[in-house]
Amino acid sequence: MRRALGVLALLALLSPGLACPSLCSCSAKRNGRLLAECAYRELREVPRGLSPNVTILTLSANRLSRLGRASLAEVPELQSLWLGYNHISAVEPGTFSRLPQLKNLDLSHNRLVDFPWQDLRGLGALQILKLSNNRLSSLPAGALSGLRELRSLWLNDNELTTLARGTFEALPALAQLQLFRNPFNCSCKLFWLKEWAEATSAVISGSGSTLCAAPPRLRGRPVRDIPGELCVAPTAQLTYLSGSRGDGESREGLTLSLHCSVAGSPPPEIHWQIRTAARRLDIHGPTVARDGGVKAGGRRFLAFKNGTVAIPDFGKEDEGTYTCLAINDVGTRDVSVNVALSGSGNPAEELPRDDPQAGQPGGKSCSKGDELDPSGMGEKLVIVYRLPKEVRSAAAAAAREFRPGIWPLVLLMLLLW
């Protein structure tokens, strides 16, 4: 008797006729796939009682408003899921992550403001993703990474204003992309999309309708027409500041001063990365204000708005790599120099110092610093920048005490080229 009941239970699971909700119609396709057709049934939730070997589930044109994590637990072998033309405004994270065989997912014409992008990490077989005609305002960076089989992506008719650089570069199989009728802000943050569109082999449907909504001067123009002269990737060049050299050999007051010259459009921000044996420091923006005030925590490494960084009383503990990063909406450029003190245990190539004849008739001027040519850098570079004795003393005292009356004067001396 028990065996007979077990056989009946197994037949109920495998037979599409016995495992189909009353509001759906189920049938087997010639290729062996089992179709559950539940469209146009006024359904307000995913019906229960679906056979676990259903591979195609059609739920389009119903009244579904939410998908919970367990909504599709009965159909783990789904390959195609059609949910278009519902009222779905929320999808719980994990809803799709248990469908590793899913190839086609249609959520178009719903009310989605957000989407569980993390679920896509487990959908390596996905080929078609339709999210058009929703209310999506953002697409997180890396959201589509791992979808190496994705061929068709529909994001049109949403509320996207920008897209993270490289959003579509992780999609090697992409053949069709729809982005039209989104209110794109065509700042230089979106300039990468123009360059990608010019280079890709994918068909961008309705590219002429993929328009800028902002800024005002570009409103109504196609994204592909963002003027190139408005968006130029940054360049960066490192120099060390030259100045008079004192005749003393004391290290007291030794100051390392590096200057980073940058260019680009929009004007790049300057960040510094300092890597020594004892510390790793990232400086985002100036630490010294126009009035000479120093931000809390910024007294050891002084970063100025003009791209100069100065380290008073530079010592062996400050040896390491100093990197300037020029960052704007188009990209990032970095240039580095390795710095060691003269006379250290592992001496290295020494950069040219100021010409003793500089400033004299026939002499070579070093008033704008000496360029650090990355192509000619050794494993380490020695930069020794000594101030006159009287300035060394003032700089050392100021670095220790930061007295308001002395410090602006010392800074002025350091920054005079």
CSV table of C-alpha atoms in Angstrom, one decimal:
chain,number,residue,atom,x,y,z
A,1,MET,CA,0.0,0.0,0.0
A,2,ARG,CA,2.8,2.4,0.9
A,3,ARG,CA,4.6,1.6,-2.4
A,4,ALA,CA,1.4,2.4,-4.3
A,5,LEU,CA,1.0,5.7,-2.5
A,6,GLY,CA,4.6,6.6,-3.3
A,7,VAL,CA,4.1,5.8,-7.0
A,8,LEU,CA,1.0,8.1,-7.1
A,9,ALA,CA,2.9,10.9,-5.4
A,10,LEU,CA,5.7,10.6,-7.9
A,11,LEU,CA,3.2,10.7,-10.8
A,12,ALA,CA,1.7,13.8,-9.3
A,13,LEU,CA,5.0,15.5,-9.4
A,14,LEU,CA,5.9,14.4,-12.9
A,15,SER,CA,2.6,14.7,-14.6
A,16,PRO,CA,1.7,18.2,-15.9
A,17,GLY,CA,-1.9,17.3,-15.8
A,18,LEU,CA,-1.8,16.5,-12.1
A,19,ALA,CA,0.5,19.4,-11.0
A,20,CYS,CA,-1.1,22.4,-12.6
A,21,PRO,CA,-3.0,25.2,-10.7
A,22,SER,CA,-6.6,25.5,-11.7
A,23,LEU,CA,-6.2,29.0,-13.1
A,24,CYS,CA,-3.3,27.9,-15.4
A,25,SER,CA,-3.0,25.6,-18.3
A,26,CYS,CA,0.0,23.3,-18.5
A,27,SER,CA,1.4,21.4,-21.5
A,28,ALA,CA,4.5,19.7,-22.6
A,29,LYS,CA,6.5,21.0,-25.5
A,30,ARG,CA,8.2,18.9,-28.2
A,31,ASN,CA,11.6,19.7,-26.8
A,32,GLY,CA,10.6,18.2,-23.5
A,33,ARG,CA,9.9,21.6,-21.7
A,34,LEU,CA,6.9,21.9,-19.6
A,35,LEU,CA,4.9,25.2,-20.1
A,36,ALA,CA,2.7,26.7,-17.4
A,37,GLU,CA,0.5,29.3,-19.1
A,38,CYS,CA,-1.0,31.7,-16.4
A,39,ALA,CA,-1.3,35.0,-18.3
A,40,TYR,CA,-4.4,37.2,-18.3
A,41,ARG,CA,-6.0,35.5,-15.3
A,42,GLU,CA,-6.3,38.5,-12.9
A,43,LEU,CA,-3.8,36.8,-10.5
A,44,ARG,CA,-2.6,38.8,-7.5
A,45,GLU,CA,0.2,36.3,-6.6
A,46,VAL,CA,2.1,33.5,-8.1
A,47,PRO,CA,-0.2,30.4,-8.0
A,48,ARG,CA,0.7,27.5,-5.9
A,49,GLY,CA,0.8,23.9,-7.1
A,50,LEU,CA,3.1,24.3,-10.0
A,51,SER,CA,5.1,21.2,-11.1
A,52,PRO,CA,8.8,21.4,-10.1
A,53,ASN,CA,9.8,20.5,-13.7
A,54,VAL,CA,8.1,23.6,-15.2
A,55,THR,CA,10.7,25.3,-17.4
A,56,ILE,CA,8.5,28.0,-18.9
A,57,LEU,CA,6.2,30.1,-16.7
A,58,THR,CA,4.0,32.9,-18.2
A,59,LEU,CA,2.5,35.3,-15.7
A,60,SER,CA,2.1,38.3,-18.0
A,61,ALA,CA,-0.8,40.7,-17.8
A,62,ASN,CA,-2.0,39.9,-14.3
A,63,ARG,CA,-2.3,42.0,-11.1
A,64,LEU,CA,0.8,40.9,-9.3
A,65,SER,CA,2.2,43.7,-7.1
A,66,ARG,CA,5.0,42.0,-5.2
A,67,LEU,CA,7.3,39.0,-5.5
A,68,GLY,CA,8.5,37.4,-2.3
A,69,ARG,CA,11.5,35.2,-1.9
A,70,ALA,CA,9.4,32.1,-1.9
A,71,SER,CA,7.2,33.0,-4.8
A,72,LEU,CA,9.1,30.8,-7.3
A,73,ALA,CA,10.4,28.2,-4.9
A,74,GLU,CA,8.3,25.5,-6.6
A,75,VAL,CA,9.9,25.9,-10.0
A,76,PRO,CA,13.7,25.7,-9.6
A,77,GLU,CA,14.2,24.5,-13.2
A,78,LEU,CA,12.7,27.6,-14.8
A,79,GLN,CA,14.4,28.7,-18.0
A,80,SER,CA,11.9,31.4,-19.1
A,81,LEU,CA,9.9,33.6,-16.8
A,82,TRP,CA,7.5,36.2,-18.3
A,83,LEU,CA,6.2,38.8,-15.8
A,84,GLY,CA,5.5,41.8,-18.0
A,85,TYR,CA,2.5,44.0,-17.7
A,86,ASN,CA,1.8,43.5,-14.0
A,87,HIS,CA,1.8,46.0,-11.1
A,88,ILE,CA,5.0,44.8,-9.5
A,89,SER,CA,6.7,47.4,-7.4
A,90,ALA,CA,8.8,45.3,-5.1
A,91,VAL,CA,11.0,42.2,-5.6
A,92,GLU,CA,12.5,40.7,-2.4
A,93,PRO,CA,16.2,39.9,-2.7
A,94,GLY,CA,16.8,36.2,-3.3
A,95,THR,CA,13.7,35.8,-5.5
A,96,PHE,CA,15.6,34.9,-8.6
A,97,SER,CA,18.9,33.7,-7.1
A,98,ARG,CA,17.6,30.1,-6.9
A,99,LEU,CA,17.0,29.9,-10.6
A,100,PRO,CA,20.4,29.0,-12.0
A,101,GLN,CA,19.0,27.8,-15.4
A,102,LEU,CA,17.1,31.0,-16.1
A,103,LYS,CA,17.7,32.2,-19.6
A,104,ASN,CA,14.9,34.7,-20.2
A,105,LEU,CA,13.5,37.2,-17.6
A,106,ASP,CA,10.9,39.7,-18.5
A,107,LEU,CA,9.8,42.3,-16.0
A,108,SER,CA,8.9,45.1,-18.4
A,109,HIS,CA,5.9,47.3,-17.9
A,110,ASN,CA,5.8,47.2,-14.2
A,111,ARG,CA,6.4,49.7,-11.4
A,112,LEU,CA,9.8,48.8,-10.2
A,113,VAL,CA,11.8,51.5,-8.4
A,114,ASP,CA,14.5,49.1,-7.3
A,115,PHE,CA,15.6,45.7,-8.4
A,116,PRO,CA,17.6,42.9,-6.5
A,117,TRP,CA,20.7,43.3,-8.7
A,118,GLN,CA,22.6,40.9,-6.4
A,119,ASP,CA,20.4,38.1,-7.6
A,120,LEU,CA,21.9,38.4,-11.1
A,121,ARG,CA,25.3,37.0,-9.8
A,122,GLY,CA,23.9,33.5,-9.8
A,123,LEU,CA,22.2,33.8,-13.3
A,124,GLY,CA,25.2,33.0,-15.5
A,125,ALA,CA,22.9,31.4,-18.1
A,126,LEU,CA,20.7,34.5,-18.6
A,127,GLN,CA,20.4,35.6,-22.2
A,128,ILE,CA,17.5,38.1,-22.2
A,129,LEU,CA,16.7,40.6,-19.5
A,130,LYS,CA,13.8,43.0,-20.0
A,131,LEU,CA,13.4,45.8,-17.4
A,132,SER,CA,12.0,48.4,-19.7
A,133,ASN,CA,9.0,50.7,-18.8
A,134,ASN,CA,9.7,50.7,-15.1
A,135,ARG,CA,10.8,53.5,-12.7
A,136,LEU,CA,14.4,52.5,-12.2
A,137,SER,CA,16.6,55.5,-11.4
A,138,SER,CA,19.9,53.8,-10.9
A,139,LEU,CA,22.0,50.8,-12.0
A,140,PRO,CA,24.7,50.0,-9.5
A,141,ALA,CA,28.3,49.7,-10.7
A,142,GLY,CA,29.0,46.0,-11.4
A,143,ALA,CA,25.4,45.0,-11.3
A,144,LEU,CA,25.7,43.2,-14.6
A,145,SER,CA,29.1,41.6,-14.1
A,146,GLY,CA,29.0,37.8,-14.6
A,147,LEU,CA,26.2,37.8,-17.2
A,148,ARG,CA,28.6,36.5,-19.9
A,149,GLU,CA,25.7,35.0,-21.9
A,150,LEU,CA,23.5,38.0,-21.9
A,151,ARG,CA,22.5,39.0,-25.5
A,152,SER,CA,19.6,41.4,-25.1
A,153,LEU,CA,19.2,44.0,-22.4
A,154,TRP,CA,16.2,46.4,-22.3
A,155,LEU,CA,16.5,49.4,-20.0
A,156,ASN,CA,14.5,51.9,-22.0
A,157,ASP,CA,11.6,54.0,-20.6
A,158,ASN,CA,13.0,54.2,-17.0
A,159,GLU,CA,14.3,57.2,-15.0
A,160,LEU,CA,18.0,56.6,-15.4
A,161,THR,CA,20.1,59.8,-15.3
A,162,THR,CA,23.5,58.3,-15.5
A,163,LEU,CA,25.4,55.0,-15.7
A,164,ALA,CA,28.6,53.9,-14.0
A,165,ARG,CA,31.7,53.7,-16.3
A,166,GLY,CA,32.1,50.2,-17.7
A,167,THR,CA,28.5,49.1,-17.0
A,168,PHE,CA,28.3,47.1,-20.3
A,169,GLU,CA,31.9,46.1,-20.7
A,170,ALA,CA,31.4,42.9,-18.7
A,171,LEU,CA,28.8,41.6,-21.3
A,172,PRO,CA,30.8,39.9,-24.1
A,173,ALA,CA,27.8,38.4,-25.8
A,174,LEU,CA,25.7,41.6,-25.8
A,175,ALA,CA,24.1,42.1,-29.2
A,176,GLN,CA,21.1,44.4,-28.5
A,177,LEU,CA,20.8,47.2,-26.0
A,178,GLN,CA,17.8,49.6,-25.5
A,179,LEU,CA,18.4,52.8,-23.5
A,180,PHE,CA,16.1,55.3,-25.1
A,181,ARG,CA,13.6,57.5,-23.2
A,182,ASN,CA,15.7,57.9,-20.1
A,183,PRO,CA,16.4,61.4,-18.7
A,184,PHE,CA,20.1,61.2,-19.0
A,185,ASN,CA,22.3,63.9,-17.5
A,186,CYS,CA,25.0,64.2,-20.2
A,187,SER,CA,27.8,65.4,-17.9
A,188,CYS,CA,31.2,64.1,-18.4
A,189,LYS,CA,30.4,61.2,-16.1
A,190,LEU,CA,28.4,59.8,-19.1
A,191,PHE,CA,31.0,60.5,-21.7
A,192,TRP,CA,32.3,57.0,-21.5
A,193,LEU,CA,28.9,55.8,-22.9
A,194,LYS,CA,29.4,57.8,-26.1
A,195,GLU,CA,32.9,56.2,-26.5
A,196,TRP,CA,31.6,52.7,-25.8
A,197,ALA,CA,28.7,53.1,-28.2
A,198,GLU,CA,31.1,54.1,-31.0
A,199,ALA,CA,33.3,51.1,-30.4
A,200,THR,CA,30.8,48.3,-29.6
A,201,SER,CA,29.4,45.8,-32.1
A,202,ALA,CA,26.1,45.7,-30.2
A,203,VAL,CA,23.1,47.2,-31.8
A,204,ILE,CA,21.8,50.1,-29.7
A,205,SER,CA,18.1,50.3,-30.6
A,206,GLY,CA,16.7,53.8,-30.8
A,207,SER,CA,20.1,55.4,-30.3
A,208,GLY,CA,18.7,58.6,-31.9
A,209,SER,CA,16.1,58.7,-29.1
A,210,THR,CA,18.6,58.2,-26.4
A,211,LEU,CA,18.7,61.9,-25.5
A,212,CYS,CA,20.2,64.2,-22.9
A,213,ALA,CA,17.7,65.8,-20.5
A,214,ALA,CA,20.5,67.9,-18.9
A,215,PRO,CA,22.5,70.1,-18.8
A,216,PRO,CA,20.4,72.7,-20.5
A,217,ARG,CA,22.9,73.3,-23.3
A,218,LEU,CA,22.6,69.7,-24.3
A,219,ARG,CA,19.0,69.0,-23.7
A,220,GLY,CA,17.4,67.2,-26.5
A,221,ARG,CA,20.7,66.1,-28.1
A,222,PRO,CA,21.5,62.4,-28.5
A,223,VAL,CA,24.0,61.1,-26.0
A,224,ARG,CA,26.2,60.1,-28.8
A,225,ASP,CA,26.6,63.8,-29.7
A,226,ILE,CA,28.2,64.9,-26.4
A,227,PRO,CA,31.0,67.3,-27.5
A,228,GLY,CA,34.4,65.7,-27.0
A,229,GLU,CA,36.1,69.0,-26.2
A,230,LEU,CA,33.9,69.3,-23.0
A,231,CYS,CA,35.3,66.1,-21.6
A,232,VAL,CA,39.0,65.5,-21.6
A,233,ALA,CA,40.7,62.8,-19.5
A,234,PRO,CA,43.2,64.2,-17.0
A,235,THR,CA,47.0,64.4,-17.3
A,236,ALA,CA,49.4,64.7,-14.4
A,237,GLN,CA,53.0,65.7,-14.1
A,238,LEU,CA,55.2,65.6,-11.0
A,239,THR,CA,58.0,68.1,-10.3
A,240,TYR,CA,60.0,68.8,-7.2
A,241,LEU,CA,60.3,72.4,-6.2
A,242,SER,CA,63.7,74.0,-6.6
A,243,GLY,CA,65.1,76.7,-4.4
A,244,SER,CA,68.3,78.0,-2.8
A,245,ARG,CA,70.4,75.4,-1.0
A,246,GLY,CA,71.9,76.1,2.4
A,247,ASP,CA,75.5,75.2,3.1
A,248,GLY,CA,74.8,73.3,6.3
A,249,GLU,CA,74.6,69.5,6.4
A,250,SER,CA,72.2,69.2,9.3
A,251,ARG,CA,69.0,67.4,8.4
A,252,GLU,CA,67.0,69.7,10.6
A,253,GLY,CA,64.6,71.6,8.5
A,254,LEU,CA,64.9,69.3,5.5
A,255,THR,CA,61.7,69.7,3.5
A,256,LEU,CA,60.3,67.5,0.7
A,257,SER,CA,58.1,69.5,-1.6
A,258,LEU,CA,56.4,67.9,-4.6
A,259,HIS,CA,54.2,69.6,-7.1
A,260,CYS,CA,51.6,67.9,-9.2
A,261,SER,CA,50.5,69.8,-12.4
A,262,VAL,CA,47.3,68.6,-13.8
A,263,ALA,CA,45.1,69.3,-16.8
A,264,GLY,CA,41.8,68.1,-18.2
A,265,SER,CA,38.1,69.0,-18.6
A,266,PRO,CA,36.4,69.3,-16.2
A,267,PRO,CA,39.4,70.4,-14.1
A,268,PRO,CA,40.7,67.4,-12.2
A,269,GLU,CA,40.8,67.1,-8.4
A,270,ILE,CA,44.1,66.2,-6.9
A,271,HIS,CA,44.5,63.4,-4.4
A,272,TRP,CA,47.7,62.1,-2.9
A,273,GLN,CA,48.7,58.6,-1.8
A,274,ILE,CA,51.6,58.3,0.5
A,275,ARG,CA,53.1,54.8,1.2
A,276,THR,CA,55.9,54.5,3.7
A,277,ALA,CA,57.1,51.5,5.8
A,278,ALA,CA,55.1,52.8,8.7
A,279,ARG,CA,51.9,54.2,7.2
A,280,ARG,CA,49.5,54.3,4.3
A,281,LEU,CA,47.9,57.7,3.9
A,282,ASP,CA,45.3,58.9,1.4
A,283,ILE,CA,44.8,62.7,1.1
A,284,HIS,CA,41.7,63.8,-0.6
A,285,GLY,CA,42.0,67.5,-1.3
A,286,PRO,CA,44.0,70.2,0.4
A,287,THR,CA,44.8,70.1,4.1
A,288,VAL,CA,46.0,73.7,4.2
A,289,ALA,CA,43.4,76.5,3.8
A,290,ARG,CA,44.0,79.7,2.0
A,291,ASP,CA,44.4,81.5,5.3
A,292,GLY,CA,47.2,79.1,6.3
A,293,GLY,CA,45.0,77.1,8.7
A,294,VAL,CA,45.7,73.4,8.8
A,295,LYS,CA,43.0,70.7,9.1
A,296,ALA,CA,43.1,68.4,12.0
A,297,GLY,CA,45.3,65.4,11.2
A,298,GLY,CA,47.0,67.2,8.3
A,299,ARG,CA,50.0,68.8,10.0
A,300,ARG,CA,52.5,66.2,9.0
A,301,PHE,CA,51.8,66.1,5.3
A,302,LEU,CA,50.7,69.5,4.0
A,303,ALA,CA,48.6,69.4,0.9
A,304,PHE,CA,47.8,72.7,-0.9
A,305,LYS,CA,45.1,73.5,-3.3
A,306,ASN,CA,47.6,74.3,-6.1
A,307,GLY,CA,48.8,70.7,-6.2
A,308,THR,CA,51.8,71.0,-3.9
A,309,VAL,CA,52.5,68.6,-1.0
A,310,ALA,CA,55.2,69.5,1.6
A,311,ILE,CA,56.7,67.4,4.4
A,312,PRO,CA,58.7,69.5,6.9
A,313,ASP,CA,61.5,67.8,8.7
A,314,PHE,CA,61.5,65.0,6.2
A,315,GLY,CA,63.3,62.0,7.7
A,316,LYS,CA,64.0,58.4,7.0
A,317,GLU,CA,60.7,57.3,8.3
A,318,ASP,CA,59.1,59.3,5.5
A,319,GLU,CA,60.9,57.4,2.7
A,320,GLY,CA,58.5,55.7,0.4
A,321,THR,CA,56.2,56.2,-2.7
A,322,TYR,CA,54.4,59.4,-3.3
A,323,THR,CA,51.6,59.3,-5.8
A,324,CYS,CA,49.6,62.1,-7.3
A,325,LEU,CA,46.2,61.2,-8.7
A,326,ALA,CA,44.3,63.5,-11.1
A,327,ILE,CA,40.6,62.6,-11.1
A,328,ASN,CA,37.8,64.0,-13.1
A,329,ASP,CA,34.5,62.7,-14.5
A,330,VAL,CA,36.3,61.2,-17.6
A,331,GLY,CA,38.9,59.2,-15.8
A,332,THR,CA,41.9,59.1,-13.5
A,333,ARG,CA,45.6,59.5,-14.1
A,334,ASP,CA,48.3,58.8,-11.6
A,335,VAL,CA,52.1,59.5,-11.4
A,336,SER,CA,54.4,58.3,-8.7
A,337,VAL,CA,57.9,58.9,-7.4
A,338,ASN,CA,59.9,56.8,-4.9
A,339,VAL,CA,61.8,58.9,-2.4
A,340,ALA,CA,64.8,58.1,-0.3
A,341,LEU,CA,67.1,60.3,1.7
A,342,SER,CA,70.6,60.9,0.5
A,343,GLY,CA,73.1,58.7,2.5
A,344,SER,CA,70.5,56.1,3.4
A,345,GLY,CA,71.5,52.4,3.7
A,346,ASN,CA,70.4,51.7,0.1
A,347,PRO,CA,71.5,54.7,-1.9
A,348,ALA,CA,69.9,55.2,-5.3
A,349,GLU,CA,69.9,57.4,-8.3
A,350,GLU,CA,69.8,61.1,-7.4
A,351,LEU,CA,67.7,63.6,-9.3
A,352,PRO,CA,69.4,66.6,-10.7
A,353,ARG,CA,69.6,69.4,-8.3
A,354,ASP,CA,69.4,73.1,-8.9
A,355,ASP,CA,72.2,74.4,-11.2
A,356,PRO,CA,74.7,76.3,-9.1
A,357,GLN,CA,74.7,78.9,-11.9
A,358,ALA,CA,71.0,79.4,-11.9
A,359,GLY,CA,70.0,83.0,-11.7
A,360,GLN,CA,73.4,84.2,-12.9
A,361,PRO,CA,74.1,85.4,-16.5
A,362,GLY,CA,74.1,82.4,-18.8
A,363,GLY,CA,72.8,80.1,-16.1
A,364,LYS,CA,69.9,77.7,-16.4
A,365,SER,CA,66.8,78.7,-14.4
A,366,CYS,CA,65.1,76.1,-12.2
A,367,SER,CA,62.4,78.4,-11.0
A,368,LYS,CA,59.6,76.1,-12.0
A,369,GLY,CA,61.0,72.9,-10.7
A,370,ASP,CA,62.6,69.9,-12.3
A,371,GLU,CA,60.3,67.4,-14.0
A,372,LEU,CA,60.2,63.8,-12.8
A,373,ASP,CA,60.3,61.8,-16.0
A,374,PRO,CA,58.6,58.4,-15.2
A,375,SER,CA,60.4,56.7,-18.1
A,376,GLY,CA,63.8,57.5,-16.6
A,377,MET,CA,63.1,56.8,-13.0
A,378,GLY,CA,65.3,54.3,-11.2
A,379,GLU,CA,64.1,51.9,-8.6
A,380,LYS,CA,64.4,54.8,-6.1
A,381,LEU,CA,64.9,58.5,-6.5
A,382,VAL,CA,66.7,60.6,-4.1
A,383,ILE,CA,65.3,64.1,-3.7
A,384,VAL,CA,67.2,66.4,-1.3
A,385,TYR,CA,65.6,69.8,-1.0
A,386,ARG,CA,67.5,72.0,1.5
A,387,LEU,CA,66.4,75.4,2.6
A,388,PRO,CA,68.7,78.2,3.7
A,389,LYS,CA,69.8,77.8,7.3
A,390,GLU,CA,67.6,80.6,8.6
A,391,VAL,CA,64.5,79.2,6.8
A,392,ARG,CA,65.3,75.7,8.0
A,393,SER,CA,65.3,76.8,11.6
A,394,ALA,CA,61.9,78.6,11.1
A,395,ALA,CA,60.4,75.6,9.3
A,396,ALA,CA,61.5,73.2,12.0
A,397,ALA,CA,60.1,75.4,14.7
A,398,ALA,CA,56.9,75.9,12.9
A,399,ALA,CA,56.5,72.2,12.2
A,400,ARG,CA,56.8,71.5,15.9
A,401,GLU,CA,54.7,74.4,17.3
A,402,PHE,CA,52.6,75.6,14.4
A,403,ARG,CA,52.5,79.2,15.7
A,404,PRO,CA,50.1,81.3,13.7
A,405,GLY,CA,52.6,84.1,13.3
A,406,ILE,CA,55.4,82.0,11.8
A,407,TRP,CA,53.6,79.4,9.8
A,408,PRO,CA,52.1,81.5,6.9
A,409,LEU,CA,55.5,83.0,6.4
A,410,VAL,CA,57.2,79.6,6.1
A,411,LEU,CA,54.5,78.4,3.7
A,412,LEU,CA,55.1,81.4,1.6
A,413,MET,CA,58.8,80.7,1.4
A,414,LEU,CA,58.1,77.1,0.5
A,415,LEU,CA,55.7,77.9,-2.3
A,416,LEU,CA,57.7,80.6,-4.0
A,417,TRP,CA,59.0,79.2,-7.3
